[in-house]
């Protein structure tokens, strides 16, 4: 375990097993639909890569990047589009792939924006759901795990851009972010 990690919340094995279950569910529900899998950079990258490799139906890949207007602004719900999709989504089945839903601002913004482009459907697949932090009412359609309100890092999740490449999801030691 990394020295800055207090505890492992979800192990590599637990994550792998859960992703396989989600992939099987998506395979069943999206058979014949050629879904467009939209990864939200950067946190979703690990989940996205593993989820797509565990799926067996044909899928297409695209990415978006979003940013909040600095640390303070996130609580105001202001988000900004940094990178848009490469292609049109009209008539497509879209699955947004995220690492975590916290306040819900990012996904409610994204869902609204994508819906305005007339896709057939937009669903959310999130690895973690920190439900207790929700400010806007948004739900994952496909969810890996419920997550306690702890400072979690790893498997794509960062603190100041660090720890994203840990193969598990761990709770960061308070001493790391309180010093
Ligand atoms: C994280 C995460 C979600 C968002 C969730 O991204 O990947 O996109 O925050 O929070 P919300 O529900 O409160 O909007 P972040 O802005 O940290 O960027 P990153 O993916 O590059 O780490």
PDB file of N, CA, C and O and ligand atoms in Angstrom, residues 40-44 66-68 74 79 98-107 133-134 156-158 161 164, ligand 1:
ATOM      1  N   UNK A  40     -14.915  10.858 -19.584  1.00  0.00           N
ATOM      2  CA  UNK A  40     -14.689  12.236 -19.135  1.00  0.00           C
ATOM      3  C   UNK A  40     -13.295  12.323 -18.517  1.00  0.00           C
ATOM      4  O   UNK A  40     -13.028  11.725 -17.470  1.00  0.00           O
ATOM      5  N   UNK A  41     -12.437  13.043 -19.211  1.00  0.00           N
ATOM      6  CA  UNK A  41     -11.036  13.147 -18.781  1.00  0.00           C
ATOM      7  C   UNK A  41     -10.907  13.993 -17.515  1.00  0.00           C
ATOM      8  O   UNK A  41     -11.681  14.920 -17.347  1.00  0.00           O
ATOM      9  N   UNK A  42      -9.949  13.712 -16.652  1.00  0.00           N
ATOM     10  CA  UNK A  42      -9.015  12.599 -16.797  1.00  0.00           C
ATOM     11  C   UNK A  42      -9.362  11.428 -15.888  1.00  0.00           C
ATOM     12  O   UNK A  42      -8.896  10.315 -16.081  1.00  0.00           O
ATOM     13  N   UNK A  43     -10.171  11.702 -14.861  1.00  0.00           N
ATOM     14  CA  UNK A  43     -10.386  10.704 -13.812  1.00  0.00           C
ATOM     15  C   UNK A  43     -10.937   9.362 -14.280  1.00  0.00           C
ATOM     16  O   UNK A  43     -10.677   8.328 -13.669  1.00  0.00           O
ATOM     17  N   UNK A  44     -11.690   9.375 -15.381  1.00  0.00           N
ATOM     18  CA  UNK A  44     -12.364   8.134 -15.785  1.00  0.00           C
ATOM     19  C   UNK A  44     -11.485   7.183 -16.586  1.00  0.00           C
ATOM     20  O   UNK A  44     -11.922   6.081 -16.923  1.00  0.00           O
ATOM     21  N   UNK A  66     -13.684  18.476 -19.060  1.00  0.00           N
ATOM     22  CA  UNK A  66     -14.462  19.492 -18.363  1.00  0.00           C
ATOM     23  C   UNK A  66     -13.565  20.088 -17.299  1.00  0.00           C
ATOM     24  O   UNK A  66     -12.720  19.393 -16.753  1.00  0.00           O
ATOM     25  N   UNK A  67     -13.778  21.349 -16.997  1.00  0.00           N
ATOM     26  CA  UNK A  67     -13.026  21.904 -15.892  1.00  0.00           C
ATOM     27  C   UNK A  67     -13.925  22.817 -15.075  1.00  0.00           C
ATOM     28  O   UNK A  67     -14.812  23.463 -15.609  1.00  0.00           O
ATOM     29  N   UNK A  68     -13.688  22.838 -13.777  1.00  0.00           N
ATOM     30  CA  UNK A  68     -14.398  23.819 -12.964  1.00  0.00           C
ATOM     31  C   UNK A  68     -13.587  25.116 -13.016  1.00  0.00           C
ATOM     32  O   UNK A  68     -12.406  25.096 -13.341  1.00  0.00           O
ATOM     33  N   UNK A  74     -16.262  25.468  -8.045  1.00  0.00           N
ATOM     34  CA  UNK A  74     -16.937  24.195  -8.265  1.00  0.00           C
ATOM     35  C   UNK A  74     -18.230  24.102  -7.450  1.00  0.00           C
ATOM     36  O   UNK A  74     -19.236  23.606  -7.932  1.00  0.00           O
ATOM     37  N   UNK A  79     -19.208  24.907 -14.575  1.00  0.00           N
ATOM     38  CA  UNK A  79     -18.234  24.058 -15.236  1.00  0.00           C
ATOM     39  C   UNK A  79     -18.006  24.556 -16.649  1.00  0.00           C
ATOM     40  O   UNK A  79     -18.850  25.242 -17.230  1.00  0.00           O
ATOM     41  N   UNK A  98     -17.820   7.845 -16.047  1.00  0.00           N
ATOM     42  CA  UNK A  98     -17.188   8.727 -15.054  1.00  0.00           C
ATOM     43  C   UNK A  98     -16.560   7.923 -13.929  1.00  0.00           C
ATOM     44  O   UNK A  98     -17.006   6.810 -13.638  1.00  0.00           O
ATOM     45  N   UNK A  99     -15.585   8.501 -13.283  1.00  0.00           N
ATOM     46  CA  UNK A  99     -14.994   7.817 -12.124  1.00  0.00           C
ATOM     47  C   UNK A  99     -15.849   8.029 -10.871  1.00  0.00           C
ATOM     48  O   UNK A  99     -16.036   7.114 -10.085  1.00  0.00           O
ATOM     49  N   UNK A 100     -16.383   9.256 -10.717  1.00  0.00           N
ATOM     50  CA  UNK A 100     -17.115   9.527  -9.466  1.00  0.00           C
ATOM     51  C   UNK A 100     -18.191  10.593  -9.673  1.00  0.00           C
ATOM     52  O   UNK A 100     -17.996  11.529 -10.459  1.00  0.00           O
ATOM     53  N   UNK A 101     -19.303  10.435  -8.995  1.00  0.00           N
ATOM     54  CA  UNK A 101     -20.306  11.512  -8.908  1.00  0.00           C
ATOM     55  C   UNK A 101     -20.246  12.027  -7.489  1.00  0.00           C
ATOM     56  O   UNK A 101     -20.387  11.261  -6.524  1.00  0.00           O
ATOM     57  N   UNK A 102     -20.038  13.326  -7.377  1.00  0.00           N
ATOM     58  CA  UNK A 102     -19.900  13.955  -6.067  1.00  0.00           C
ATOM     59  C   UNK A 102     -21.098  14.903  -5.906  1.00  0.00           C
ATOM     60  O   UNK A 102     -22.207  14.459  -5.611  1.00  0.00           O
ATOM     61  N   UNK A 103     -20.903  16.192  -6.159  1.00  0.00           N
ATOM     62  CA  UNK A 103     -22.027  17.138  -6.095  1.00  0.00           C
ATOM     63  C   UNK A 103     -23.063  16.845  -7.184  1.00  0.00           C
ATOM     64  O   UNK A 103     -24.247  17.136  -7.021  1.00  0.00           O
ATOM     65  N   UNK A 104     -22.582  16.308  -8.310  1.00  0.00           N
ATOM     66  CA  UNK A 104     -23.482  16.046  -9.438  1.00  0.00           C
ATOM     67  C   UNK A 104     -23.453  17.170 -10.471  1.00  0.00           C
ATOM     68  O   UNK A 104     -24.062  17.035 -11.538  1.00  0.00           O
ATOM     69  N   UNK A 105     -22.749  18.253 -10.186  1.00  0.00           N
ATOM     70  CA  UNK A 105     -22.727  19.393 -11.121  1.00  0.00           C
ATOM     71  C   UNK A 105     -22.179  18.995 -12.496  1.00  0.00           C
ATOM     72  O   UNK A 105     -22.749  19.365 -13.524  1.00  0.00           O
ATOM     73  N   UNK A 106     -21.065  18.266 -12.500  1.00  0.00           N
ATOM     74  CA  UNK A 106     -20.423  17.912 -13.770  1.00  0.00           C
ATOM     75  C   UNK A 106     -21.379  17.112 -14.647  1.00  0.00           C
ATOM     76  O   UNK A 106     -21.591  17.426 -15.819  1.00  0.00           O
ATOM     77  N   UNK A 107     -21.972  16.075 -14.068  1.00  0.00           N
ATOM     78  CA  UNK A 107     -22.834  15.211 -14.872  1.00  0.00           C
ATOM     79  C   UNK A 107     -24.154  15.856 -15.244  1.00  0.00           C
ATOM     80  O   UNK A 107     -24.683  15.583 -16.324  1.00  0.00           O
ATOM     81  N   UNK A 133     -22.857  13.613  -0.822  1.00  0.00           N
ATOM     82  CA  UNK A 133     -22.368  14.942  -1.219  1.00  0.00           C
ATOM     83  C   UNK A 133     -23.215  15.591  -2.311  1.00  0.00           C
ATOM     84  O   UNK A 133     -22.915  16.692  -2.769  1.00  0.00           O
ATOM     85  N   UNK A 134     -24.263  14.929  -2.716  1.00  0.00           N
ATOM     86  CA  UNK A 134     -25.019  15.412  -3.860  1.00  0.00           C
ATOM     87  C   UNK A 134     -25.696  16.759  -3.606  1.00  0.00           C
ATOM     88  O   UNK A 134     -26.329  16.970  -2.580  1.00  0.00           O
ATOM     89  N   UNK A 156      -7.532   6.361 -11.091  1.00  0.00           N
ATOM     90  CA  UNK A 156      -7.958   7.542 -11.845  1.00  0.00           C
ATOM     91  C   UNK A 156      -8.188   8.772 -10.989  1.00  0.00           C
ATOM     92  O   UNK A 156      -8.062   9.900 -11.453  1.00  0.00           O
ATOM     93  N   UNK A 157      -8.528   8.549  -9.723  1.00  0.00           N
ATOM     94  CA  UNK A 157      -8.838   9.689  -8.832  1.00  0.00           C
ATOM     95  C   UNK A 157      -7.554  10.286  -8.259  1.00  0.00           C
ATOM     96  O   UNK A 157      -6.662   9.559  -7.828  1.00  0.00           O
ATOM     97  N   UNK A 158      -7.512  11.617  -8.225  1.00  0.00           N
ATOM     98  CA  UNK A 158      -6.270  12.270  -7.802  1.00  0.00           C
ATOM     99  C   UNK A 158      -6.442  13.163  -6.584  1.00  0.00           C
ATOM    100  O   UNK A 158      -7.558  13.528  -6.193  1.00  0.00           O
ATOM    101  N   UNK A 161      -3.322  16.054  -8.721  1.00  0.00           N
ATOM    102  CA  UNK A 161      -2.800  15.286  -9.860  1.00  0.00           C
ATOM    103  C   UNK A 161      -1.980  14.058  -9.470  1.00  0.00           C
ATOM    104  O   UNK A 161      -1.445  13.374 -10.346  1.00  0.00           O
ATOM    105  N   UNK A 164      -3.234   8.970  -9.245  1.00  0.00           N
ATOM    106  CA  UNK A 164      -4.190   8.447 -10.233  1.00  0.00           C
ATOM    107  C   UNK A 164      -3.845   7.017 -10.642  1.00  0.00           C
ATOM    108  O   UNK A 164      -4.729   6.250 -11.009  1.00  0.00           O
TER     109      UNK A 164
HETATM  110  C1  LIG B   1     -14.022  14.820 -10.871  1.00  0.00           C
HETATM  111  C2  LIG B   1     -14.697  13.585 -11.447  1.00  0.00           C
HETATM  112  C3  LIG B   1     -15.983  14.122 -11.987  1.00  0.00           C
HETATM  113  C4  LIG B   1     -16.298  15.265 -11.067  1.00  0.00           C
HETATM  114  C5  LIG B   1     -17.349  14.847 -10.089  1.00  0.00           C
HETATM  115  O1  LIG B   1     -13.341  15.462 -11.882  1.00  0.00           O
HETATM  116  O2  LIG B   1     -13.920  12.982 -12.451  1.00  0.00           O
HETATM  117  O3  LIG B   1     -15.839  14.600 -13.300  1.00  0.00           O
HETATM  118  O4  LIG B   1     -15.098  15.612 -10.371  1.00  0.00           O
HETATM  119  O5  LIG B   1     -17.629  15.882  -9.220  1.00  0.00           O
HETATM  120  P1  LIG B   1     -19.059  16.620  -9.175  1.00  0.00           P
HETATM  121  O6  LIG B   1     -20.110  15.544  -9.123  1.00  0.00           O
HETATM  122  O7  LIG B   1     -18.976  17.386  -7.867  1.00  0.00           O
HETATM  123  O8  LIG B   1     -19.168  17.493 -10.347  1.00  0.00           O
HETATM  124  P2  LIG B   1     -12.241  16.607 -11.645  1.00  0.00           P
HETATM  125  O9  LIG B   1     -12.851  17.951 -11.877  1.00  0.00           O
HETATM  126  O10 LIG B   1     -11.576  16.399 -10.316  1.00  0.00           O
HETATM  127  O11 LIG B   1     -11.242  16.351 -12.839  1.00  0.00           O
HETATM  128  P3  LIG B   1     -10.379  15.038 -13.213  1.00  0.00           P
HETATM  129  O12 LIG B   1     -11.355  14.021 -13.755  1.00  0.00           O
HETATM  130  O13 LIG B   1      -9.430  15.515 -14.249  1.00  0.00           O
HETATM  131  O14 LIG B   1      -9.715  14.551 -11.953  1.00  0.00           O
END
